[in-house]
mmCIF file of C-alpha atoms and ligand atoms in Angstrom:
data_model
loop_
_atom_site.group_PDB
_atom_site.id
_atom_site.type_symbol
_atom_site.label_atom_id
_atom_site.label_comp_id
_atom_site.label_asym_id
_atom_site.label_seq_id
_atom_site.Cartn_x
_atom_site.Cartn_y
_atom_site.Cartn_z
ATOM 1 C CA MET A 8 48.705 121.464 303.302
ATOM 2 C CA GLU A 9 45.197 122.166 301.986
ATOM 3 C CA GLN A 10 45.025 123.021 298.287
ATOM 4 C CA ASN A 11 43.679 126.438 297.408
ATOM 5 C CA VAL A 12 42.217 125.930 293.964
ATOM 6 C CA ILE A 13 40.066 128.732 292.573
ATOM 7 C CA ILE A 14 37.887 128.396 289.509
ATOM 8 C CA SER A 15 38.333 131.929 288.279
ATOM 9 C CA LYS A 16 35.520 134.394 287.902
ATOM 10 C CA ASP A 17 37.672 137.524 287.849
ATOM 11 C CA ILE A 18 41.383 136.870 287.510
ATOM 12 C CA SER A 19 42.244 140.430 288.436
ATOM 13 C CA SER A 20 40.666 140.241 291.884
ATOM 14 C CA GLU A 21 41.885 136.684 292.457
ATOM 15 C CA LEU A 22 45.479 137.681 291.751
ATOM 16 C CA ALA A 23 45.017 140.711 293.988
ATOM 17 C CA GLN A 24 43.810 138.376 296.773
ATOM 18 C CA VAL A 25 46.885 136.166 296.393
ATOM 19 C CA VAL A 26 49.176 139.175 296.601
ATOM 20 C CA ALA A 27 47.244 140.623 299.561
ATOM 21 C CA SER A 28 47.475 137.288 301.365
ATOM 22 C CA VAL A 29 51.228 136.693 300.769
ATOM 23 C CA ARG A 30 52.232 140.376 300.965
ATOM 24 C CA PRO A 31 55.450 139.603 299.045
ATOM 25 C CA ASP A 32 58.448 141.901 299.115
ATOM 26 C CA ARG A 33 58.945 141.169 295.413
ATOM 27 C CA LEU A 34 56.742 139.568 292.800
ATOM 28 C CA PHE A 35 58.075 137.480 289.927
ATOM 29 C CA VAL A 36 56.139 136.032 286.994
ATOM 30 C CA LEU A 37 57.380 132.988 285.077
ATOM 31 C CA THR A 38 56.126 132.332 281.548
ATOM 32 C CA ASP A 39 57.480 130.496 278.562
ATOM 33 C CA GLU A 40 57.816 132.255 275.206
ATOM 34 C CA THR A 41 54.397 130.995 274.099
ATOM 35 C CA THR A 42 52.457 131.979 277.205
ATOM 36 C CA LEU A 43 54.295 135.311 277.283
ATOM 37 C CA ALA A 44 52.810 136.051 273.850
ATOM 38 C CA CYS A 45 49.386 134.366 274.198
ATOM 39 C CA CYS A 46 48.451 134.485 277.879
ATOM 40 C CA TRP A 47 50.412 137.196 279.688
ATOM 41 C CA PRO A 48 48.514 140.001 277.856
ATOM 42 C CA ARG A 49 45.315 138.855 279.645
ATOM 43 C CA VAL A 50 47.031 139.443 282.994
ATOM 44 C CA ALA A 51 49.531 142.222 282.260
ATOM 45 C CA SER A 52 47.123 145.070 282.999
ATOM 46 C CA VAL A 53 46.060 143.684 286.381
ATOM 47 C CA PRO A 54 47.159 146.437 288.825
ATOM 48 C CA CYS A 55 49.022 144.140 291.240
ATOM 49 C CA MET A 56 51.126 142.883 288.317
ATOM 50 C CA ALA A 57 52.609 146.345 287.702
ATOM 51 C CA GLU A 58 55.672 145.564 289.820
ATOM 52 C CA ALA A 59 56.146 142.053 288.442
ATOM 53 C CA GLN A 60 59.633 141.059 287.352
ATOM 54 C CA MET A 61 59.291 138.812 284.315
ATOM 55 C CA ILE A 62 61.223 135.578 283.812
ATOM 56 C CA THR A 63 60.798 133.732 280.524
ATOM 57 C CA ILE A 64 61.984 130.297 279.463
ATOM 58 C CA ALA A 65 61.756 128.378 276.185
ATOM 59 C CA PRO A 66 58.490 126.486 275.575
ATOM 60 C CA THR A 67 57.689 122.735 275.458
ATOM 61 C CA ASP A 68 58.717 119.851 277.676
ATOM 62 C CA GLU A 69 62.187 119.904 276.113
ATOM 63 C CA ALA A 70 62.862 123.081 278.122
ATOM 64 C CA LYS A 71 62.059 121.382 281.433
ATOM 65 C CA THR A 72 65.774 121.145 282.128
ATOM 66 C CA LEU A 73 68.420 122.025 284.649
ATOM 67 C CA ASP A 74 69.524 124.852 282.310
ATOM 68 C CA SER A 75 66.061 126.465 282.365
ATOM 69 C CA LEU A 76 65.901 125.955 286.119
ATOM 70 C CA THR A 77 69.286 127.619 286.502
ATOM 71 C CA HIS A 78 67.998 130.541 284.477
ATOM 72 C CA VAL A 79 64.976 130.894 286.805
ATOM 73 C CA TRP A 80 67.106 130.637 289.963
ATOM 74 C CA ALA A 81 69.580 133.186 288.535
ATOM 75 C CA SER A 82 66.749 135.574 287.601
ATOM 76 C CA LEU A 83 65.303 135.281 291.093
ATOM 77 C CA GLN A 84 68.715 135.956 292.593
ATOM 78 C CA ASP A 85 69.436 138.885 290.245
ATOM 79 C CA GLY A 86 65.980 140.309 290.978
ATOM 80 C CA GLY A 87 66.579 140.245 294.726
ATOM 81 C CA ALA A 88 64.088 137.488 295.577
ATOM 82 C CA THR A 89 63.854 136.466 299.217
ATOM 83 C CA ARG A 90 61.863 133.911 301.183
ATOM 84 C CA HIS A 91 59.154 136.553 301.346
ATOM 85 C CA SER A 92 58.817 136.877 297.573
ATOM 86 C CA ILE A 93 56.336 135.086 295.341
ATOM 87 C CA LEU A 94 56.673 133.449 291.937
ATOM 88 C CA ILE A 95 53.528 133.295 289.818
ATOM 89 C CA ASN A 96 53.774 130.630 287.123
ATOM 90 C CA ILE A 97 51.666 131.314 284.035
ATOM 91 C CA GLY A 98 51.719 128.440 281.584
ATOM 92 C CA GLY A 99 51.275 124.758 280.957
ATOM 93 C CA GLY A 100 52.585 121.887 283.042
ATOM 94 C CA MET A 101 56.201 122.511 282.095
ATOM 95 C CA VAL A 102 56.091 126.065 283.470
ATOM 96 C CA THR A 103 54.106 125.211 286.604
ATOM 97 C CA ASP A 104 56.253 122.134 287.402
ATOM 98 C CA LEU A 105 59.572 123.890 286.800
ATOM 99 C CA GLY A 106 58.492 127.166 288.393
ATOM 100 C CA GLY A 107 57.088 125.306 291.393
ATOM 101 C CA PHE A 108 60.408 123.516 291.835
ATOM 102 C CA ALA A 109 62.432 126.724 291.406
ATOM 103 C CA ALA A 110 60.327 128.470 294.058
ATOM 104 C CA SER A 111 60.333 125.468 296.402
ATOM 105 C CA THR A 112 64.126 125.319 296.419
ATOM 106 C CA PHE A 113 65.166 128.975 296.158
ATOM 107 C CA LYS A 114 66.490 130.002 299.585
ATOM 108 C CA ARG A 115 64.836 126.776 300.814
ATOM 109 C CA GLY A 116 61.459 127.905 299.613
ATOM 110 C CA MET A 117 59.430 130.925 298.649
ATOM 111 C CA ALA A 118 55.714 131.065 297.878
ATOM 112 C CA TYR A 119 54.424 130.263 294.431
ATOM 113 C CA ALA A 120 51.072 130.346 292.705
ATOM 114 C CA ASN A 121 49.983 128.697 289.469
ATOM 115 C CA VAL A 122 47.890 130.151 286.688
ATOM 116 C CA PRO A 123 47.556 127.156 284.349
ATOM 117 C CA THR A 124 46.882 127.996 280.721
ATOM 118 C CA THR A 125 46.500 124.547 279.127
ATOM 119 C CA LEU A 126 43.743 122.047 279.769
ATOM 120 C CA LEU A 127 46.330 119.491 280.895
ATOM 121 C CA SER A 128 47.782 121.826 283.499
ATOM 122 C CA MET A 129 44.337 123.012 284.666
ATOM 123 C CA VAL A 130 42.979 119.562 285.410
ATOM 124 C CA ASP A 131 46.221 117.889 286.412
ATOM 125 C CA ALA A 132 49.730 119.361 286.473
ATOM 126 C CA SER A 133 49.151 122.655 288.278
ATOM 127 C CA VAL A 134 47.099 121.075 291.069
ATOM 128 C CA GLY A 135 48.553 118.833 293.736
ATOM 129 C CA GLY A 136 52.043 120.136 294.433
ATOM 130 C CA LYS A 137 54.138 117.858 292.223
ATOM 131 C CA THR A 138 57.043 119.984 291.025
ATOM 132 C CA GLY A 139 60.210 119.128 289.144
ATOM 133 C CA ILE A 140 62.281 118.880 286.012
ATOM 134 C CA ASN A 141 63.364 116.186 283.574
ATOM 135 C CA PHE A 142 66.893 114.863 284.054
ATOM 136 C CA ARG A 143 69.160 112.677 281.908
ATOM 137 C CA GLY A 144 66.290 111.651 279.663
ATOM 138 C CA LEU A 145 63.918 110.775 282.507
ATOM 139 C CA LYS A 146 60.745 112.769 282.992
ATOM 140 C CA ASN A 147 60.199 114.527 286.320
ATOM 141 C CA GLU A 148 63.233 112.736 287.731
ATOM 142 C CA ILE A 149 64.181 115.570 290.106
ATOM 143 C CA GLY A 150 61.521 117.339 292.120
ATOM 144 C CA VAL A 151 59.648 117.808 295.364
ATOM 145 C CA PHE A 152 56.074 117.754 296.575
ATOM 146 C CA ASN A 153 55.181 121.289 297.607
ATOM 147 C CA THR A 154 51.689 122.723 297.459
ATOM 148 C CA PRO A 155 51.255 126.042 295.653
ATOM 149 C CA HIS A 156 49.815 128.912 297.677
ATOM 150 C CA THR A 157 46.970 129.143 295.147
ATOM 151 C CA VAL A 158 45.985 127.746 291.773
ATOM 152 C CA ILE A 159 43.800 130.076 289.701
ATOM 153 C CA ILE A 160 42.044 128.215 286.892
ATOM 154 C CA ASP A 161 40.769 130.620 284.261
ATOM 155 C CA THR A 162 39.160 128.579 281.483
ATOM 156 C CA ALA A 163 39.197 131.623 279.162
ATOM 157 C CA PHE A 164 42.785 130.564 278.400
ATOM 158 C CA LEU A 165 41.444 127.395 276.765
ATOM 159 C CA ARG A 166 40.446 129.441 273.739
ATOM 160 C CA THR A 167 44.160 129.935 272.962
ATOM 161 C CA LEU A 168 44.687 126.159 272.710
ATOM 162 C CA ASP A 169 44.925 124.042 269.578
ATOM 163 C CA ALA A 170 42.814 120.901 269.110
ATOM 164 C CA GLY A 171 45.696 118.558 270.011
ATOM 165 C CA ASN A 172 46.295 120.218 273.370
ATOM 166 C CA ILE A 173 42.565 120.221 274.144
ATOM 167 C CA ARG A 174 42.494 116.482 273.484
ATOM 168 C CA SER A 175 45.665 115.970 275.509
ATOM 169 C CA GLY A 176 44.152 117.566 278.626
ATOM 170 C CA TYR A 177 40.843 115.882 277.994
ATOM 171 C CA ALA A 178 42.450 112.453 278.459
ATOM 172 C CA GLU A 179 43.154 113.363 282.100
ATOM 173 C CA MET A 180 39.511 114.425 282.454
ATOM 174 C CA LEU A 181 38.479 111.041 281.085
ATOM 175 C CA LYS A 182 40.705 109.429 283.697
ATOM 176 C CA HIS A 183 39.076 111.527 286.425
ATOM 177 C CA GLY A 184 35.657 110.406 285.140
ATOM 178 C CA LEU A 185 36.713 106.744 285.275
ATOM 179 C CA ILE A 186 37.927 106.993 288.865
ATOM 180 C CA SER A 187 34.902 109.062 289.854
ATOM 181 C CA ASP A 188 31.366 108.012 288.823
ATOM 182 C CA GLU A 189 29.222 106.722 285.947
ATOM 183 C CA ALA A 190 27.372 109.996 285.293
ATOM 184 C CA THR A 191 30.596 111.986 284.903
ATOM 185 C CA LEU A 192 32.078 109.356 282.612
ATOM 186 C CA ALA A 193 28.908 109.243 280.484
ATOM 187 C CA GLU A 194 28.998 113.038 280.052
ATOM 188 C CA LEU A 195 32.671 112.927 279.085
ATOM 189 C CA LEU A 196 32.101 110.180 276.500
ATOM 190 C CA LEU A 197 29.325 112.205 274.867
ATOM 191 C CA PHE A 198 31.293 115.465 274.604
ATOM 192 C CA ASP A 199 32.068 116.601 271.061
ATOM 193 C CA LEU A 200 35.783 117.353 270.912
ATOM 194 C CA ASP A 201 35.517 118.470 267.272
ATOM 195 C CA ASN A 202 33.221 121.368 268.188
ATOM 196 C CA VAL A 203 34.177 122.364 271.699
ATOM 197 C CA ASP A 204 31.397 123.990 273.723
ATOM 198 C CA TYR A 205 33.626 126.138 275.960
ATOM 199 C CA ALA A 206 30.882 126.929 278.472
ATOM 200 C CA ALA A 207 30.156 123.236 279.017
ATOM 201 C CA MET A 208 33.903 122.557 279.068
ATOM 202 C CA ALA A 209 34.410 125.153 281.826
ATOM 203 C CA ASP A 210 31.857 123.387 284.003
ATOM 204 C CA MET A 211 33.419 119.983 283.322
ATOM 205 C CA VAL A 212 36.902 121.332 284.108
ATOM 206 C CA SER A 213 35.682 122.576 287.458
ATOM 207 C CA ARG A 214 34.264 119.142 288.357
ATOM 208 C CA SER A 215 37.337 117.366 287.026
ATOM 209 C CA VAL A 216 39.657 119.493 289.159
ATOM 210 C CA ALA A 217 37.447 118.748 292.157
ATOM 211 C CA VAL A 218 38.102 115.011 291.661
ATOM 212 C CA LYS A 219 41.851 115.558 291.691
ATOM 213 C CA ASP A 220 41.702 118.061 294.527
ATOM 214 C CA ARG A 221 39.748 115.632 296.723
ATOM 215 C CA ILE A 222 42.235 112.804 296.142
ATOM 216 C CA VAL A 223 45.333 114.955 296.602
ATOM 217 C CA THR A 224 43.986 116.499 299.792
ATOM 218 C CA GLU A 225 43.475 112.993 301.189
ATOM 219 C CA ASP A 226 46.901 111.698 300.118
ATOM 220 C CA PRO A 227 49.266 114.534 299.130
ATOM 221 C CA HIS A 228 52.415 112.398 298.965
ATOM 222 C CA GLU A 229 50.989 109.461 297.015
ATOM 223 C CA HIS A 230 51.247 106.780 299.670
ATOM 224 C CA GLY A 231 47.804 105.403 298.822
ATOM 225 C CA ILE A 232 44.729 106.714 297.044
ATOM 226 C CA ARG A 233 46.652 109.314 294.996
ATOM 227 C CA LYS A 234 47.884 106.321 292.991
ATOM 228 C CA ALA A 235 44.376 106.308 291.480
ATOM 229 C CA LEU A 236 45.588 109.242 289.394
ATOM 230 C CA ASN A 237 48.044 106.866 287.705
ATOM 231 C CA LEU A 238 45.264 105.070 285.827
ATOM 232 C CA GLY A 239 46.317 104.887 282.176
ATOM 233 C CA HIS A 240 49.793 106.158 283.018
ATOM 234 C CA THR A 241 51.769 102.939 283.562
ATOM 235 C CA VAL A 242 51.319 101.926 279.938
ATOM 236 C CA GLY A 243 50.878 105.551 278.838
ATOM 237 C CA HIS A 244 54.288 106.638 280.115
ATOM 238 C CA ALA A 245 55.914 103.637 278.420
ATOM 239 C CA PHE A 246 54.231 104.574 275.108
ATOM 240 C CA GLU A 247 55.351 108.181 275.595
ATOM 241 C CA SER A 248 58.976 107.191 276.265
ATOM 242 C CA LEU A 249 59.035 104.724 273.366
ATOM 243 C CA ALA A 250 57.622 107.354 271.016
ATOM 244 C CA MET A 251 60.127 109.948 272.223
ATOM 245 C CA SER A 252 63.072 107.575 271.771
ATOM 246 C CA GLU A 253 61.960 106.913 268.189
ATOM 247 C CA GLY A 254 61.599 110.607 267.375
ATOM 248 C CA ARG A 255 57.795 110.462 267.072
ATOM 249 C CA THR A 256 57.002 112.427 270.206
ATOM 250 C CA ILE A 257 53.322 112.400 271.224
ATOM 251 C CA LEU A 258 51.475 114.736 273.586
ATOM 252 C CA HIS A 259 51.254 113.374 277.119
ATOM 253 C CA GLY A 260 47.458 113.086 277.122
ATOM 254 C CA TYR A 261 47.466 111.088 273.919
ATOM 255 C CA ALA A 262 49.776 108.559 275.588
ATOM 256 C CA VAL A 263 47.413 108.441 278.585
ATOM 257 C CA ALA A 264 44.387 107.927 276.313
ATOM 258 C CA TYR A 265 46.137 105.045 274.523
ATOM 259 C CA GLY A 266 47.319 103.655 277.868
ATOM 260 C CA LEU A 267 43.780 103.619 279.260
ATOM 261 C CA VAL A 268 42.735 100.924 276.775
ATOM 262 C CA PRO A 269 45.187 98.130 277.777
ATOM 263 C CA GLU A 270 44.844 99.134 281.433
ATOM 264 C CA LEU A 271 41.045 98.891 281.311
ATOM 265 C CA TYR A 272 41.477 95.546 279.562
ATOM 266 C CA LEU A 273 43.550 94.421 282.572
ATOM 267 C CA ALA A 274 40.864 95.883 284.833
ATOM 268 C CA ALA A 275 38.212 93.875 282.980
ATOM 269 C CA THR A 276 40.128 90.590 282.987
ATOM 270 C CA ARG A 277 41.467 90.804 286.569
ATOM 271 C CA CYS A 278 39.014 92.962 288.523
ATOM 272 C CA GLY A 279 35.687 92.531 286.702
ATOM 273 C CA PHE A 280 35.549 96.038 285.178
ATOM 274 C CA PRO A 281 32.514 95.958 282.823
ATOM 275 C CA THR A 282 33.531 95.134 279.253
ATOM 276 C CA GLU A 283 30.802 97.457 277.928
ATOM 277 C CA ARG A 284 32.571 100.434 279.520
ATOM 278 C CA LEU A 285 35.919 99.178 278.215
ATOM 279 C CA HIS A 286 34.496 99.105 274.693
ATOM 280 C CA GLN A 287 32.956 102.584 275.049
ATOM 281 C CA VAL A 288 36.226 104.114 276.239
ATOM 282 C CA GLU A 289 38.155 102.222 273.568
ATOM 283 C CA ALA A 290 35.825 103.566 270.825
ATOM 284 C CA PHE A 291 36.119 107.137 272.181
ATOM 285 C CA VAL A 292 39.905 106.913 272.282
ATOM 286 C CA ARG A 293 40.106 105.460 268.788
ATOM 287 C CA GLU A 294 37.785 108.116 267.373
ATOM 288 C CA ASN A 295 39.422 111.100 269.048
ATOM 289 C CA TYR A 296 43.066 110.098 269.474
ATOM 290 C CA GLY A 297 43.681 107.533 266.743
ATOM 291 C CA HIS A 298 46.002 104.612 267.408
ATOM 292 C CA PHE A 299 49.528 104.228 268.769
ATOM 293 C CA ALA A 300 51.487 102.013 266.395
ATOM 294 C CA PHE A 301 53.909 99.392 267.724
ATOM 295 C CA THR A 302 54.617 95.712 267.163
ATOM 296 C CA CYS A 303 55.268 92.732 269.441
ATOM 297 C CA LYS A 304 58.998 93.434 268.927
ATOM 298 C CA HIS A 305 58.477 96.480 271.181
ATOM 299 C CA TYR A 306 56.964 94.510 274.070
ATOM 300 C CA ASP A 307 60.177 93.835 276.007
ATOM 301 C CA ARG A 308 61.170 97.471 275.735
ATOM 302 C CA LEU A 309 57.717 98.683 276.828
ATOM 303 C CA ILE A 310 57.645 96.287 279.790
ATOM 304 C CA GLU A 311 61.149 97.387 280.788
ATOM 305 C CA LEU A 312 60.018 101.013 280.648
ATOM 306 C CA MET A 313 57.034 100.132 282.878
ATOM 307 C CA ARG A 314 59.363 98.402 285.339
ATOM 308 C CA HIS A 315 61.421 101.595 285.682
ATOM 309 C CA ASP A 316 58.416 103.794 286.392
ATOM 310 C CA LYS A 317 59.290 105.628 289.607
ATOM 311 C CA LYS A 318 56.031 104.518 291.209
ATOM 312 C CA ASN A 319 57.182 100.875 291.309
ATOM 313 C CA THR A 320 59.198 99.177 294.021
ATOM 314 C CA ALA A 321 61.650 96.283 293.647
ATOM 315 C CA GLY A 322 60.991 95.865 289.920
ATOM 316 C CA ILE A 323 57.354 94.771 290.411
ATOM 317 C CA ILE A 324 55.042 96.455 287.919
ATOM 318 C CA ASN A 325 52.146 97.967 289.809
ATOM 319 C CA PHE A 326 48.989 99.256 288.183
ATOM 320 C CA THR A 327 45.977 101.160 289.346
ATOM 321 C CA LEU A 328 42.962 99.220 288.070
ATOM 322 C CA LEU A 329 39.191 99.520 288.489
ATOM 323 C CA ALA A 330 36.564 96.956 289.450
ATOM 324 C CA ALA A 331 33.923 99.375 288.157
ATOM 325 C CA VAL A 332 33.767 103.076 287.343
ATOM 326 C CA GLY A 333 34.799 104.780 290.582
ATOM 327 C CA ASP A 334 35.782 101.483 292.264
ATOM 328 C CA ILE A 335 39.554 101.912 292.509
ATOM 329 C CA ARG A 336 42.088 99.107 293.076
ATOM 330 C CA ILE A 337 45.603 100.428 293.678
ATOM 331 C CA ASN A 338 48.845 98.385 293.874
ATOM 332 C CA GLN A 339 47.767 95.668 291.452
ATOM 333 C CA SER A 340 50.918 93.839 290.434
ATOM 334 C CA VAL A 341 50.678 92.441 286.931
ATOM 335 C CA SER A 342 53.014 89.882 285.331
ATOM 336 C CA PRO A 343 54.857 90.586 282.062
ATOM 337 C CA ASP A 344 52.762 87.883 280.339
ATOM 338 C CA ASP A 345 49.525 89.597 281.341
ATOM 339 C CA ILE A 346 50.892 92.953 280.220
ATOM 340 C CA ALA A 347 51.789 91.394 276.857
ATOM 341 C CA GLU A 348 48.208 90.093 276.574
ATOM 342 C CA ALA A 349 46.873 93.610 277.271
ATOM 343 C CA LEU A 350 49.207 95.021 274.609
ATOM 344 C CA ASP A 351 47.946 92.360 272.160
ATOM 345 C CA TYR A 352 44.419 93.463 272.971
ATOM 346 C CA TYR A 353 45.271 97.097 272.296
ATOM 347 C CA ARG A 354 46.938 96.310 268.958
ATOM 348 C CA GLU A 355 44.058 94.163 267.807
ATOM 349 C CA SER A 356 41.326 96.502 269.056
HETATM 350 N N1 LIG B 21 49.493 113.584 287.756
HETATM 351 C C1 LIG B 21 49.183 112.692 288.783
HETATM 352 C C2 LIG B 21 49.337 113.280 290.129
HETATM 353 O O1 LIG B 21 49.402 114.477 290.273
HETATM 354 O O2 LIG B 21 49.415 112.556 291.084
#
C-alpha cells in the first residue's frame, strides 16, 4: 500500500482531511503521559478532535509491552471501537509502533494514523508500517507490517524535544544521508547540533523522510532494498542490548550512531567505501555522541546478539554495507573475526 506521508503545513486541516477520508464511526487518540502533556495541547482544539476518546499509556520504550497493548485494546473495546473507527497515535516511536499494532489487530484491523512528535519517529519509526511491541526482553519481537492511513509530520513538535532526543533522531537522518547521496551527507555533517536551526532542520527532515518513503514504497516487507535502512543497526542493536542488560540504557539513535562507525569500517575494508568519508562520519559521531565503552571481553556477547538479530537467517550475520555514499550492498555476510576487527577499530578510533 502506498504511504501517505504529509509534511505538515496546517495540522488542523490535515487532521480534518484524514477524518473526512476515513469517515470513522468513532475516533480514538493514543498518547503517552509525556505527549499528552507536551503535544496534545497543540492538537486538542482542532475541531475534528472534539469527539476524540483519549487513551494514554506510560512513556518510554519500557512501556512498549503486552500490558500497555492490553490497555489500548481494552480502551478501544470499552469505547465501542469497530472496524470503521480510527486510532490517531500522537507520540514517539513507542506510541506509533504500539498504537499501530493495536489498531492493526483490533477486530482484525481498523484504520490508524500517526502524528510523530520526536525526530526519531518523524524520520523513521512512524513511516513504513512496522508496528509492534517488545516481548520477553526482545525489542519489537511481536508485530505486523501494516501501513498507516496517513503520517502527518509537524516539525513544530521538535521544539519540545531535549538535545539527546534530537541527536537520537538525527542518527537516522545521517543513515539516510549515507544511503542517499554525497550532497545530503555533506549537509548533514555540517549541521550544528548544539545550536539547532529549526527551519533548516524542517527542510532536512522532509528530505530525510522522502529517502525512507521511497525505499519503503519499493520494498514494504523488507525482502530486499528496505534492508538498506539497517545500516548501522546490526552493531547498533547489539550495543543497545548490551547497554540495556548492564543497566546503562542508551537512546536508540546513539546506538545507531556508534554502530555506523564499525559498519562503515567493514564497508571500507570489504566494499571499497572511501576512508575519507569513514573518518568524517567517525569524527561527527565522536563529537556529537561521544563513545560507547566496552572491552574485548564483550565481543562474544556482542557477536551473539548480532547473530540473533531477527533480520538474519540460519545464524549468518548479515550486514548492509556501502561501496560509496548511496551505493548500497545488502546481504553482506561477515565472519565473527571480521566483526571483531571492526569492533577493535571502533574502540581504537
Ligand atoms: N527502521 C527501519 C525500517 O523501518 O525498516
